[in-house]
Coordinates of C-alpha atoms in Angstrom, one line a residue:
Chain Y
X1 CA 26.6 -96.6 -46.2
X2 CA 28.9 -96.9 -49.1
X3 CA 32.6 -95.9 -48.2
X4 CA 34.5 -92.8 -49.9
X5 CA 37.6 -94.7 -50.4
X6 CA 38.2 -98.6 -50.0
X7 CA 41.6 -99.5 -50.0
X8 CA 42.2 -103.2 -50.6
X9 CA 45.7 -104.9 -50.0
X10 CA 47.4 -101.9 -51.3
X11 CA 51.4 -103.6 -52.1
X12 CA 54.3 -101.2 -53.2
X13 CA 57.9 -102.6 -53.5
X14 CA 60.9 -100.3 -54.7
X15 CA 62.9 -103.5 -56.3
X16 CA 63.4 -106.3 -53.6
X17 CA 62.2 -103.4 -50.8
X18 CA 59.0 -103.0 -49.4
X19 CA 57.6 -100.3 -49.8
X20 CA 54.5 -101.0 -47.9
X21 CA 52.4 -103.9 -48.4
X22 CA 48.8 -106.0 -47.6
X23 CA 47.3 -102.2 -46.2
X24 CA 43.6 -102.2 -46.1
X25 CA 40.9 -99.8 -45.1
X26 CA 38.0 -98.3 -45.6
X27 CA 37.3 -94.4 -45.1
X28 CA 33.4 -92.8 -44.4
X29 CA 32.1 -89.6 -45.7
X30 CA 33.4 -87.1 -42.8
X31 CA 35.9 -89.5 -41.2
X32 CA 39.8 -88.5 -40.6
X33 CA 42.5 -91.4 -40.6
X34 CA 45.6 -90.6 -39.2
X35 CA 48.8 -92.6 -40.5
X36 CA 51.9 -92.5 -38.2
X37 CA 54.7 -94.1 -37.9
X38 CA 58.8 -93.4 -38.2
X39 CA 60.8 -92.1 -41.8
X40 CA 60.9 -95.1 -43.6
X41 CA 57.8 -97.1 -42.1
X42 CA 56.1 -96.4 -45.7
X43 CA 53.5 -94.2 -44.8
X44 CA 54.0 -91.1 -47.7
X45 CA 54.3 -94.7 -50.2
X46 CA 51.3 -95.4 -49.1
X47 CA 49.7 -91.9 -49.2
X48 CA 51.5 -91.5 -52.7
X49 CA 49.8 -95.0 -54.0
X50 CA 46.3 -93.9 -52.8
X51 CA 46.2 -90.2 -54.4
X52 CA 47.7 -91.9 -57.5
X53 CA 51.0 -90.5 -57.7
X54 CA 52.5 -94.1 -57.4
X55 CA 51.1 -97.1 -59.3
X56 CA 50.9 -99.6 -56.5
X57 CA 52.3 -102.9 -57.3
X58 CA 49.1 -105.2 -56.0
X59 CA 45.5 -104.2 -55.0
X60 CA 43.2 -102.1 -55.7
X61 CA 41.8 -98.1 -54.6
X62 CA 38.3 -97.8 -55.2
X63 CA 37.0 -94.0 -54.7
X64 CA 33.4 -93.2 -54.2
X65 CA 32.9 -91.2 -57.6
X66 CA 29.8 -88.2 -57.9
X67 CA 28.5 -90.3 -61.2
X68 CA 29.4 -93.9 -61.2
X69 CA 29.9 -94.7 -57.7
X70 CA 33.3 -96.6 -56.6
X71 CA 35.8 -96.9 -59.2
X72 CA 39.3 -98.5 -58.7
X73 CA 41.7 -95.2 -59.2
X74 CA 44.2 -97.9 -60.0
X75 CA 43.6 -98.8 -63.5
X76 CA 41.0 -95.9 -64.5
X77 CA 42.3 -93.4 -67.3
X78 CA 44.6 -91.2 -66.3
X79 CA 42.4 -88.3 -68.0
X80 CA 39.9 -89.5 -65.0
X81 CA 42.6 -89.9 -62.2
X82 CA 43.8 -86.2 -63.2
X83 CA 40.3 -85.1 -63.6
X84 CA 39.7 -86.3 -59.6
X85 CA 42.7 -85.1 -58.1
X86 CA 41.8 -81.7 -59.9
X87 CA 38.5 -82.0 -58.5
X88 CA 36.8 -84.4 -55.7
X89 CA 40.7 -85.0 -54.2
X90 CA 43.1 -82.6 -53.0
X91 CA 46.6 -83.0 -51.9
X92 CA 48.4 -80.9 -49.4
X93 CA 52.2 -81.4 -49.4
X94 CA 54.6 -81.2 -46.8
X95 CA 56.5 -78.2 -47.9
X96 CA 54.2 -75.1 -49.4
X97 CA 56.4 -75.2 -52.1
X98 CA 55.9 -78.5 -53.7
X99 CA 52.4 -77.4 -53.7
X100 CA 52.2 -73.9 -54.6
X101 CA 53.2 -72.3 -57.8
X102 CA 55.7 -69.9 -56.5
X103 CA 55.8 -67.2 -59.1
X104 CA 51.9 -66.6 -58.9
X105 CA 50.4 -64.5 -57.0
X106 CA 47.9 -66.0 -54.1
X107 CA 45.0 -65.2 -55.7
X108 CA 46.2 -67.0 -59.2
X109 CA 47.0 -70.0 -57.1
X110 CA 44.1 -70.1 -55.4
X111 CA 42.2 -69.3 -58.4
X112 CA 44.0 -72.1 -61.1
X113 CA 41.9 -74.7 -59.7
X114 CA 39.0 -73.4 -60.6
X115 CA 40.4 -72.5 -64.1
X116 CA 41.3 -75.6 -64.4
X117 CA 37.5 -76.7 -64.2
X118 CA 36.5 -74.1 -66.8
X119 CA 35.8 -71.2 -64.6
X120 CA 35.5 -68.1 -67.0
X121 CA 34.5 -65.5 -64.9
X122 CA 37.3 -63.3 -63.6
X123 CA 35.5 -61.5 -61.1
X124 CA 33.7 -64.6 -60.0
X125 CA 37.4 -66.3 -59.7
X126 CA 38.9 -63.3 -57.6
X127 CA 35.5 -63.4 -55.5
X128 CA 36.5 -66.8 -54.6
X129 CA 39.9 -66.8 -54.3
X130 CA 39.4 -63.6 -51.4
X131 CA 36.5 -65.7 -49.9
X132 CA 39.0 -68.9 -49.3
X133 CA 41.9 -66.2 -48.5
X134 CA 39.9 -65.6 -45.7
X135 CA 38.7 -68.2 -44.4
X136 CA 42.4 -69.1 -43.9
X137 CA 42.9 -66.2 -42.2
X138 CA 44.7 -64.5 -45.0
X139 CA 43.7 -60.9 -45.4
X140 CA 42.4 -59.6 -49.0
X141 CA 45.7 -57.2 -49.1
X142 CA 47.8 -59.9 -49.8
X143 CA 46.3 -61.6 -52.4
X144 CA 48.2 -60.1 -55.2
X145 CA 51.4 -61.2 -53.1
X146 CA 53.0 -64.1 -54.7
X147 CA 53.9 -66.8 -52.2
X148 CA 57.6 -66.4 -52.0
X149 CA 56.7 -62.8 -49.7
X150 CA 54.7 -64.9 -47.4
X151 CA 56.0 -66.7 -44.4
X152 CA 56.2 -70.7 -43.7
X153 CA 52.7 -70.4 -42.1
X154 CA 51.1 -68.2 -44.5
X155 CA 52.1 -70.6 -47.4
X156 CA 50.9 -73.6 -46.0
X157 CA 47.5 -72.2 -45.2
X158 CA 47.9 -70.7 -49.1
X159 CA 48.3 -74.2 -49.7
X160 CA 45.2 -75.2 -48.1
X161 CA 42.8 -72.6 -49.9
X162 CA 43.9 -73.4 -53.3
X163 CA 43.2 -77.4 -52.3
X164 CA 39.7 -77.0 -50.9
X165 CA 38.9 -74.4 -53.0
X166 CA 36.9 -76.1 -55.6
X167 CA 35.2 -78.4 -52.5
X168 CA 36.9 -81.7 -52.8
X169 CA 36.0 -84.5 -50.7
X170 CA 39.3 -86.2 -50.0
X171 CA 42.1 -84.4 -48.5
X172 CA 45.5 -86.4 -48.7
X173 CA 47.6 -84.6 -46.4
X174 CA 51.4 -85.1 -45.9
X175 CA 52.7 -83.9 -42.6
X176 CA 50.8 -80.8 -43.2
X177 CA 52.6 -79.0 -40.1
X178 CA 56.2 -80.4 -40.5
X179 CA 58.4 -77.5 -40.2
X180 CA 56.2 -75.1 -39.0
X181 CA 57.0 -73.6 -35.5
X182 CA 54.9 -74.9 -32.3
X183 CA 52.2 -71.7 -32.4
X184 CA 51.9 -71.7 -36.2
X185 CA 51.4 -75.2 -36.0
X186 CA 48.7 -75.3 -33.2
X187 CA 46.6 -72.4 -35.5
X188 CA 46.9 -74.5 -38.3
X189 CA 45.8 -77.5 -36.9
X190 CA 42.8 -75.4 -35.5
X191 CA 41.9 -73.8 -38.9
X192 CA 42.0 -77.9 -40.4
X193 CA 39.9 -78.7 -37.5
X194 CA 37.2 -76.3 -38.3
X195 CA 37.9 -77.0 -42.1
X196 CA 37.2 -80.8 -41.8
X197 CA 34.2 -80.0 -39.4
X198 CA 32.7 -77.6 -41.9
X199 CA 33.0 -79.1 -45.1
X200 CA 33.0 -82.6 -43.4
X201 CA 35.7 -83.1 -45.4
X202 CA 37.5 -87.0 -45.2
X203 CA 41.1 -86.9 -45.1
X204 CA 43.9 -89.1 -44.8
X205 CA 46.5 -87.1 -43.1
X206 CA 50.0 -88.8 -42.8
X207 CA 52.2 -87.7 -40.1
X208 CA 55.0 -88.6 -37.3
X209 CA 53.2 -85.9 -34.7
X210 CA 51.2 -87.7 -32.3
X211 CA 49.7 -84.4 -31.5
X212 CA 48.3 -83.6 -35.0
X213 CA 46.4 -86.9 -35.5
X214 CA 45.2 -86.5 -31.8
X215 CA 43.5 -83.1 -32.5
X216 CA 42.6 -84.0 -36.3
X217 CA 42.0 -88.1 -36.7
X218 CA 39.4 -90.0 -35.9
X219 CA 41.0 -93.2 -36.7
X220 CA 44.5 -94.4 -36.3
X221 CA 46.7 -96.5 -38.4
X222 CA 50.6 -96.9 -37.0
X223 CA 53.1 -98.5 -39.7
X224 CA 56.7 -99.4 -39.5
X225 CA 58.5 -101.0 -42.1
X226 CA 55.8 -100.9 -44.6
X227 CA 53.0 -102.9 -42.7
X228 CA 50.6 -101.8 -40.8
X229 CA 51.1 -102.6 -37.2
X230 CA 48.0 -101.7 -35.5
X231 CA 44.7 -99.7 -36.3
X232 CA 41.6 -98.7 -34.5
X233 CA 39.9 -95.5 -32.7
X234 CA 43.0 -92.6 -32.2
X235 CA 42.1 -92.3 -28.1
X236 CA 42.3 -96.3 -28.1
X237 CA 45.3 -96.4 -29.9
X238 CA 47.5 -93.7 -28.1
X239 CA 45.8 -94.2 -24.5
X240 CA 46.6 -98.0 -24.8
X241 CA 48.8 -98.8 -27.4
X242 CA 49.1 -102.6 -28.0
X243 CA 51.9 -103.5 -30.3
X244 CA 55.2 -102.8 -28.7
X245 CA 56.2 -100.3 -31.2
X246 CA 53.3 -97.9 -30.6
X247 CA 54.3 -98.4 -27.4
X248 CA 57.4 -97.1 -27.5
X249 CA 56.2 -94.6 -29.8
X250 CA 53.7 -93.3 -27.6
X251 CA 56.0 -93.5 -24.8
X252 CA 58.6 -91.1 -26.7
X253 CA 56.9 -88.1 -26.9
X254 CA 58.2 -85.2 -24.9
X255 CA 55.6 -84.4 -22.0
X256 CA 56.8 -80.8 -21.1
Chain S
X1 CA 74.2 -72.6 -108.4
X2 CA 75.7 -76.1 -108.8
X3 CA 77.3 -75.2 -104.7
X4 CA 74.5 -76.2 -103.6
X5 CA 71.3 -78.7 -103.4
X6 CA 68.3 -76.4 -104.6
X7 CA 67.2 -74.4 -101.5
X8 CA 70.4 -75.4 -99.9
X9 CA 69.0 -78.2 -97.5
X10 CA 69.0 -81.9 -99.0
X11 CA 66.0 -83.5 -100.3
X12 CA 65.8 -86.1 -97.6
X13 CA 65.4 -83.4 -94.5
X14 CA 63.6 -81.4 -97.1
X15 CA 61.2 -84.8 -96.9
X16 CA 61.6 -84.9 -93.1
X17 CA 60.7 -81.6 -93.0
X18 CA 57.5 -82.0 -95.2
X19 CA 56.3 -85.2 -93.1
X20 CA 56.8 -83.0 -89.9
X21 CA 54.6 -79.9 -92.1
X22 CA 52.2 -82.6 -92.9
X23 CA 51.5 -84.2 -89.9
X24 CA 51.3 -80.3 -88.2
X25 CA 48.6 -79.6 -91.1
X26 CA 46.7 -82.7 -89.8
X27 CA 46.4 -82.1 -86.5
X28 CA 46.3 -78.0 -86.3
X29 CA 48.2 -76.6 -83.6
X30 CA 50.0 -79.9 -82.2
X31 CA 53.6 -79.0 -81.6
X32 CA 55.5 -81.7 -84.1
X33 CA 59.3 -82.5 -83.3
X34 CA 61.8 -82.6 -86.0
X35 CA 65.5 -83.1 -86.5
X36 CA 65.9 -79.5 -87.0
X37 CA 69.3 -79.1 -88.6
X38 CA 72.4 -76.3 -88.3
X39 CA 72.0 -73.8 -90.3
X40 CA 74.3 -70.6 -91.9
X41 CA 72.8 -68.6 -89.3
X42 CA 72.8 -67.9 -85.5
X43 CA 69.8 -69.8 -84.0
X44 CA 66.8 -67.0 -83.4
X45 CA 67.6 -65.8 -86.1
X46 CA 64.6 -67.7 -87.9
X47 CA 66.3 -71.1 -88.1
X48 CA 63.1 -72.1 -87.9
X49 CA 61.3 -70.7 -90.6
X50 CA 64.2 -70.9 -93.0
X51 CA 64.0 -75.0 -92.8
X52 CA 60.1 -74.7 -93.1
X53 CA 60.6 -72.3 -96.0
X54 CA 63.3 -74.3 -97.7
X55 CA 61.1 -77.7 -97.7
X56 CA 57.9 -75.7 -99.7
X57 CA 60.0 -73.5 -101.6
X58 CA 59.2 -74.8 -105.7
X59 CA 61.6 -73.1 -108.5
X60 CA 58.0 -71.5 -109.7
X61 CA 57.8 -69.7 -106.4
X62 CA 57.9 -65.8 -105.5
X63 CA 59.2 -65.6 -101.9
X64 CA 58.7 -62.4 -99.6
X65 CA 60.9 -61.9 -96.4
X66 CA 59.5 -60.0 -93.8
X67 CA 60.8 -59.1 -90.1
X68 CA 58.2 -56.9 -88.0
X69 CA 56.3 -56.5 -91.1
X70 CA 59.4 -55.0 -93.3
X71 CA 61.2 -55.8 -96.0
X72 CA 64.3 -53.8 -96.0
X73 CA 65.6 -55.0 -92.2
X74 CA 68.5 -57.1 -91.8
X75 CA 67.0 -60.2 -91.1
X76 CA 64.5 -60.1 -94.3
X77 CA 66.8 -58.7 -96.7
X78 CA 69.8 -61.6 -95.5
X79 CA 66.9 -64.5 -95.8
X80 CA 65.8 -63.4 -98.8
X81 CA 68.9 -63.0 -100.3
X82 CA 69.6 -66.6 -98.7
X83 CA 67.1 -68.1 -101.2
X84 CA 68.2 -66.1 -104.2
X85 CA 71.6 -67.4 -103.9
X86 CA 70.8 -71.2 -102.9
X87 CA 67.0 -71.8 -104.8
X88 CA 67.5 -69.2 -107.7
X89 CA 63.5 -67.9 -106.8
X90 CA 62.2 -64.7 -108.0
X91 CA 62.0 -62.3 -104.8
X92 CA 59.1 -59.4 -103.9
X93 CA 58.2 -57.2 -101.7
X94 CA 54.9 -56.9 -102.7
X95 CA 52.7 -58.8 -100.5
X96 CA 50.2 -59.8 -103.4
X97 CA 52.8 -61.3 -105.9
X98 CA 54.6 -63.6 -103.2
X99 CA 53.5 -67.8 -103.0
X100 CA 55.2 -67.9 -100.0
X101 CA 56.2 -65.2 -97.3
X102 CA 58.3 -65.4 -94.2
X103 CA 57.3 -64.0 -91.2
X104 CA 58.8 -62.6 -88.2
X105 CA 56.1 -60.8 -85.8
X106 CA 53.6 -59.8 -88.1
X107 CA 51.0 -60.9 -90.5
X108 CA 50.7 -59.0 -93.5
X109 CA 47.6 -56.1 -94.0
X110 CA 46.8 -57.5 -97.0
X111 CA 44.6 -60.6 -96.9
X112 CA 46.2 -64.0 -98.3
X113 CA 44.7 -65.8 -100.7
X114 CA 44.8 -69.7 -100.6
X115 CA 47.2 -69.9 -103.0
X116 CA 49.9 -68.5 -100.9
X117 CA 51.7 -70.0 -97.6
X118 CA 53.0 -67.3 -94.8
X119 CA 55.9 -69.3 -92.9
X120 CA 56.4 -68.1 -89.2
X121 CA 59.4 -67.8 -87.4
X122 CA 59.2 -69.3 -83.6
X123 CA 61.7 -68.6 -81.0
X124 CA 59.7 -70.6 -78.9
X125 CA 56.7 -72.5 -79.2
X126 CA 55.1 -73.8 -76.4
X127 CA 52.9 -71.2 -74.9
X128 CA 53.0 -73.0 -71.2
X129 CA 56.7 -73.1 -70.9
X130 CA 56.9 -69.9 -68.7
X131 CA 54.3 -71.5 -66.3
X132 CA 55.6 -75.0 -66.7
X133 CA 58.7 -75.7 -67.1
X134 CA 58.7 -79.3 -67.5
X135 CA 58.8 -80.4 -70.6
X136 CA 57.3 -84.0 -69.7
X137 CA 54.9 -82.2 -67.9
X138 CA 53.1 -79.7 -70.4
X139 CA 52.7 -82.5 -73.5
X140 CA 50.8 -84.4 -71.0
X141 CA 49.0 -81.2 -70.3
X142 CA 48.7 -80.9 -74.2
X143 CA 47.6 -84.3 -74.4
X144 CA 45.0 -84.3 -71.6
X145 CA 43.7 -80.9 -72.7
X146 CA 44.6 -79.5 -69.5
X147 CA 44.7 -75.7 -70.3
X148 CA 43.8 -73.8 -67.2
X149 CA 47.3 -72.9 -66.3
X150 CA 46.8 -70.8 -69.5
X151 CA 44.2 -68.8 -68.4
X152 CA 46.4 -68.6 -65.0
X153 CA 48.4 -66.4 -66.7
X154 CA 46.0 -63.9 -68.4
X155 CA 44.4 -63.9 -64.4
X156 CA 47.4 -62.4 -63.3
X157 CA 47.9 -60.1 -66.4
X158 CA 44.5 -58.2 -64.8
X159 CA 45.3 -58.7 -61.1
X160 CA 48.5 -57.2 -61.9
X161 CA 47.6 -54.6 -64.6
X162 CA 43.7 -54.1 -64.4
X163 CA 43.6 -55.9 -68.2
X164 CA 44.9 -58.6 -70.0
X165 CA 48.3 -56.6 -70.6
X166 CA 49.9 -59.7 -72.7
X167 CA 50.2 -57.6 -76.1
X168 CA 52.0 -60.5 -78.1
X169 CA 52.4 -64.1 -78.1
X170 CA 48.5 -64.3 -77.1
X171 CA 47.8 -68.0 -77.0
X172 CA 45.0 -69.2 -78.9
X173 CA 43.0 -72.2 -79.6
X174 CA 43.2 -74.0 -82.5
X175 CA 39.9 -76.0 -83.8
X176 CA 38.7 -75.9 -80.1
X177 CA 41.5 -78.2 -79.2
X178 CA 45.2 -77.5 -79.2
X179 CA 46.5 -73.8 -77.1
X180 CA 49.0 -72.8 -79.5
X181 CA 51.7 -69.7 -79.3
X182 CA 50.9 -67.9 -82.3
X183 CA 55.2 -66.7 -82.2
X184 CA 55.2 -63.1 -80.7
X185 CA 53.0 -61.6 -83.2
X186 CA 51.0 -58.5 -82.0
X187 CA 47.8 -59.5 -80.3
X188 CA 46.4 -57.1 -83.1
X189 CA 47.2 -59.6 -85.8
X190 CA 45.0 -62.7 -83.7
X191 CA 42.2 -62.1 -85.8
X192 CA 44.0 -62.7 -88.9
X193 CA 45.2 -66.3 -87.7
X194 CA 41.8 -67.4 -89.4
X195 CA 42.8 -66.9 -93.0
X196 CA 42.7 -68.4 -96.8
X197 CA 46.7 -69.1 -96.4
X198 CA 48.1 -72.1 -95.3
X199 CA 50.4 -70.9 -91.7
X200 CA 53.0 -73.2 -90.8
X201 CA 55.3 -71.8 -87.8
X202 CA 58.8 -73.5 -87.5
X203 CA 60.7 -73.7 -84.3
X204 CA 64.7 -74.4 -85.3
X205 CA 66.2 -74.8 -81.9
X206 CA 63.3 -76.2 -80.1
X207 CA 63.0 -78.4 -83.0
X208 CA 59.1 -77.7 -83.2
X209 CA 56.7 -77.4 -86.3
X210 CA 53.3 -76.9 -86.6
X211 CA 50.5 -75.3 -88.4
X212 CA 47.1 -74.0 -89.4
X213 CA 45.4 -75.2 -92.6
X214 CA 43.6 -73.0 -94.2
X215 CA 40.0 -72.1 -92.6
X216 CA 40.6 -73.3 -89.3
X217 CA 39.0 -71.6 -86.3
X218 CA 41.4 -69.9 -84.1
X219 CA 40.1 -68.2 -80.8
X220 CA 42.1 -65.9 -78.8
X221 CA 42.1 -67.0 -75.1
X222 CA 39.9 -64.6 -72.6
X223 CA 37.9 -64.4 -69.7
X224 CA 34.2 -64.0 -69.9
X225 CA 34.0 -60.6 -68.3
X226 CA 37.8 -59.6 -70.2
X227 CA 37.0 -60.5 -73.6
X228 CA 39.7 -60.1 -75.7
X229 CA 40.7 -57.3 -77.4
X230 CA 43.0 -56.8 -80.2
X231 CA 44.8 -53.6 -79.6
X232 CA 47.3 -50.7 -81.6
X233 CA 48.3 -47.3 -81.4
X234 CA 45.6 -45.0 -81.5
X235 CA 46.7 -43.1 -84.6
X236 CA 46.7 -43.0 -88.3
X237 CA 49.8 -43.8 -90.0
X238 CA 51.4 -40.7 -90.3
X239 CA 52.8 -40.9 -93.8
X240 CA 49.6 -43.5 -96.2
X241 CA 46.6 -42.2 -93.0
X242 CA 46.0 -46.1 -92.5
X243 CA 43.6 -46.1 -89.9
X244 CA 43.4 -50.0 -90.1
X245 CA 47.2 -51.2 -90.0
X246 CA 49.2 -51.7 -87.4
X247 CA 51.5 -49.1 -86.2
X248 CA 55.2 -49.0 -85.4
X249 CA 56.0 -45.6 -83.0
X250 CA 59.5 -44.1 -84.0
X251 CA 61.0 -41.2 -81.9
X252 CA 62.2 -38.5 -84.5
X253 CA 64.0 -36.1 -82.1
X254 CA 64.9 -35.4 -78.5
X255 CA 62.3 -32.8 -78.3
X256 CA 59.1 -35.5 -77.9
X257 CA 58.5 -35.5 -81.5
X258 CA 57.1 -39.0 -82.8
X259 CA 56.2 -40.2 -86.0
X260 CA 53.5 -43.4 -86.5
X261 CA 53.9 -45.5 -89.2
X262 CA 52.3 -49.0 -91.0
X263 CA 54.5 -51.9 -89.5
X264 CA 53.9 -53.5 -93.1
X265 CA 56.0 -51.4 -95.2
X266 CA 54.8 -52.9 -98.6
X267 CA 51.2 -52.3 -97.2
X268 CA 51.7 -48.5 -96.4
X269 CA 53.8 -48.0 -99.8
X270 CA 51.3 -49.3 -102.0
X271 CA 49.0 -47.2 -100.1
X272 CA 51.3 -44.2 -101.0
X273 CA 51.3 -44.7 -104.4
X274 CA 47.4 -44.6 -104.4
X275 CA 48.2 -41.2 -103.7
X276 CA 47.0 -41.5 -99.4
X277 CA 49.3 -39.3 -97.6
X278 CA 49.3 -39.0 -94.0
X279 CA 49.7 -36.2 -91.5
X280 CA 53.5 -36.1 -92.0
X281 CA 53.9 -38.0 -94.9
X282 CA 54.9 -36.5 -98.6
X283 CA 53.9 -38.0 -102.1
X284 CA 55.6 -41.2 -103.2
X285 CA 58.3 -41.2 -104.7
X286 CA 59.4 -37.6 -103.5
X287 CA 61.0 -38.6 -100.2
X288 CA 64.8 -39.0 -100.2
X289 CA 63.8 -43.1 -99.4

């Protein structure tokens, strides 16, 4: 099976820094990687350099395109990287805003994607846009609410439609449930769950929640201080954490 | 009239000028910087057009001033007394006899010929600055063609209003590839864009020129099942009976009374004198104007 996304020796320095460095893996049609690991240990670098935000310094991201099969993201066009990350990628950011045009309503945000690809149809865009409002549990009432009247939940979950509305293969997700409170969080994590299930979506999902990749990731990869310190299955990794940082990482979360 | 350098600017941002017009004409609808200088007048004020206007201006020229389709406002009558003063050309109000007309918000009824140049006045030109207001951001967005922002906006014109309710400034597309802000012309006048006259718009404190050559194909922005529509008062013009012009509203008392009227007062005057009169209107020439 050919992977969706090979990542090979992926380096990023800020100046005489490391950013993260000599990261490689490769990611399966369906498959969820959790990356963890403490502010600073380079994971959002990394997650930056693999949805093309960042140029990475060394190596090469090769993504499973629909026509010509893998294609390093690195040194393709930007025309084509901003074609994919309109299309077959989507990014979810930390905070709704970042990711959400704030002076839109939620069915225009949910609906520019699919302009963006040269959907015409108004009725056919509002269609959508109330069918993926659903599905996030957002009720067709709102939808002519612009996000700045919704609530920290509600805008992350409007966040989510207007990324997997036009069906993208690759989610990059950065800590989608940071600052959301311990309920919201757990119903968000349940709606990705069934998202990811449904759509057998393949996401990278960075995070410092041990919890979220536990419910969400198949695989694990822990950094700290821009390498990666251990990988494999996410049950192996957090039942018997090897390196002494996952360890103690591991070790430090709250058991209430 | 030895004050001043013909048409008041100097030749050598006249030629700056004319290299930004040029490059505009070749690529229609691209947004062309220039150094856009200080002028005698407060910026939105047409800045803009009165540098584009001062770099074609010829001493053969007739030049025509119009703001909202008038002649006699402020704003037309001080321009075009501007290049009386500082170029010495012969000045008209009829839309016919002019080589080169300045615009603010309208096009002229009256078909241009190729022989003649209508000069727009821009406050500002880039139609995705309300939606993006990075400047970095939407000339890559130019660049890349990425225009669905654009229709973004005319989505939540109809989830907002039922229609597309943007009545001016409707963005078009220029030879199938640039979306351009035609300056807030009324989305009546979108039609016209597509003309025998050369169009160049000028932009004096964005420092923005472009244009449309003569010809070019110029398509409003829609939605399949919202086509556009160009839209005016439904009325004749209450003192020519235009049916085809578009029409200003003015409110003649406090007791509701209104009176419609051409927008393009050289268009509904020569009408007059053919001897149309409208529902309130009297014979030329026997009004007190």
């Amino acid at each position: 099976m050919t992977p969706l996304l090979q990542v090979e020796n992926i380096a990023k320095f800020y100046g005489a820094r490391i950013g993260c460095t000599d990261v490689a893996f490769d990611l399966y049609p369906g498959e969820v990687m959790g990356i963890v690991g403490e502010s600073g240990s380079g994971k959002s670098t990394l997650l930056n350099c693999l949805a093309g935000h960042l140029t990475p310094d060394r190596g090469a991201v090769r993504f499973d395109t629909r026509t010509q099969g893998l294609r390093d993201t690195v040194t393709m066009s930007e025309p084509e990287r901003r074609m994919l990350s309109r299309t077959d990628w989507a990014f979810v950011h930390q905070h709704a805003r970042d990711g959400l045009r704030m002076n839109v309503s939620a069915g225009g945000n949910v609906g520019e994607r699919l302009m963006a690809v040269n959907a015409r149809h108004y009725g056919d865009i509002r269609a959508k846009a109330i069918d993926w409002l659903g599905r996030v549990e957002i009720t067709e009432d709102r939808i002519d609410d612009r996000p700045t009247a919704f609530s920290g939940g509600m805008q992350q979950r409007l966040q989510i439609a207007r990324n997997l509305v036009t069906a993208p293969r690759l989610v990059f997700m950065d800590e989608p449930t940071g600052g959301l409170d311990v309920s919201v969080q757990a119903r968000l994590l349940d709606l990705l769950r069934g998202l990811v299930r449904e759509m057998n979506l393949s996401a990278i999902i960075v995070t410092h929640d041990l919890a979220v990749v536990r419910l969400l990731a198949d695989r694990l990869m822990v950094m700290k201080d821009g390498h990666v310190i251990e990988t494999g299955l996410t049950d192996q990794v957090l039942d018997d954490p090897q390196h002494a940082y996952t360890q103690l990482l591991v070790s430090s979360v709250l058991q209430v | 009239m030895s004050d001043y350098n013909f048409a008041y600017l100097d030749e050598q941002t006249k030629r700056m000028i004319r290299r930004a017009i040029l490059k505009g004409l070749a690529i229609p609808g691209y947004q062309v910087p220039f150094a856009s200088r200080e002028m005698p007048m407060p910026y939105g004020w047409g800045t803009g057009g009165v540098q584009v206007s001062a770099a074609v201006l010829t001493p053969d020229d007739t030049y025509k001033v119009i703001d909202q389709g008038a002649d006699d406002t402020t704003n037309a009558v001080s321009i075009r007394r501007f290049f009386q003063k500082t170029a010495g050309v012969d000045v008209t109000e009829a839309t016919s006899e002019a080589s080169v007309i300045q615009t603010r918000h309208r096009i002229p009824e009256q078909d241009l010929r190729d022989d003649q140049i209508l000069v727009y006045q821009v406050p500002i030109p880039e139609p995705l600055r309300f939606l993006e207001p990075s400047e970095v951001e939407t000339r890559k967005m130019h660049s890349l063609e990425e225009y669905g922002l654009m229709h973004v906006k005319l989505y939540e014109d109809i989830s907002q209003h039922g229609d597309i309710a943007t009545a001016y400034a409707y963005p078009v597309k220029v030879e199938g590839r640039y979306v351009m802000d035609p300056s807030p012309i009324p989305k009546f006048d979108n039609p016209k864009l597509e003309m025998a006259g050369i169009q160049l718009f000028g932009a004096g404190r964005e420092q923005r020129i472009y244009a449309i050559p003569p010809y070019t194909q110029v398509v409003s922005l829609d939605f399949d099942d919202y086509p556009f529509q160009p839209t005016k008062a439904d009325h004749a013009c209450d003192l020519c009976d235009a049916t085809d012009s578009y029409l200003d509203e003015l409110i003649v008392d406090d007791a509701g009374g209104r009176l419609f009227m051409c927008s393009d007062t050289d268009y509904c005057a020569t009408r007059r004198k053919q001897g149309h009169i409208g529902a309130q209107g009297v014979p030329y020439g026997e009004d007190a104007a």
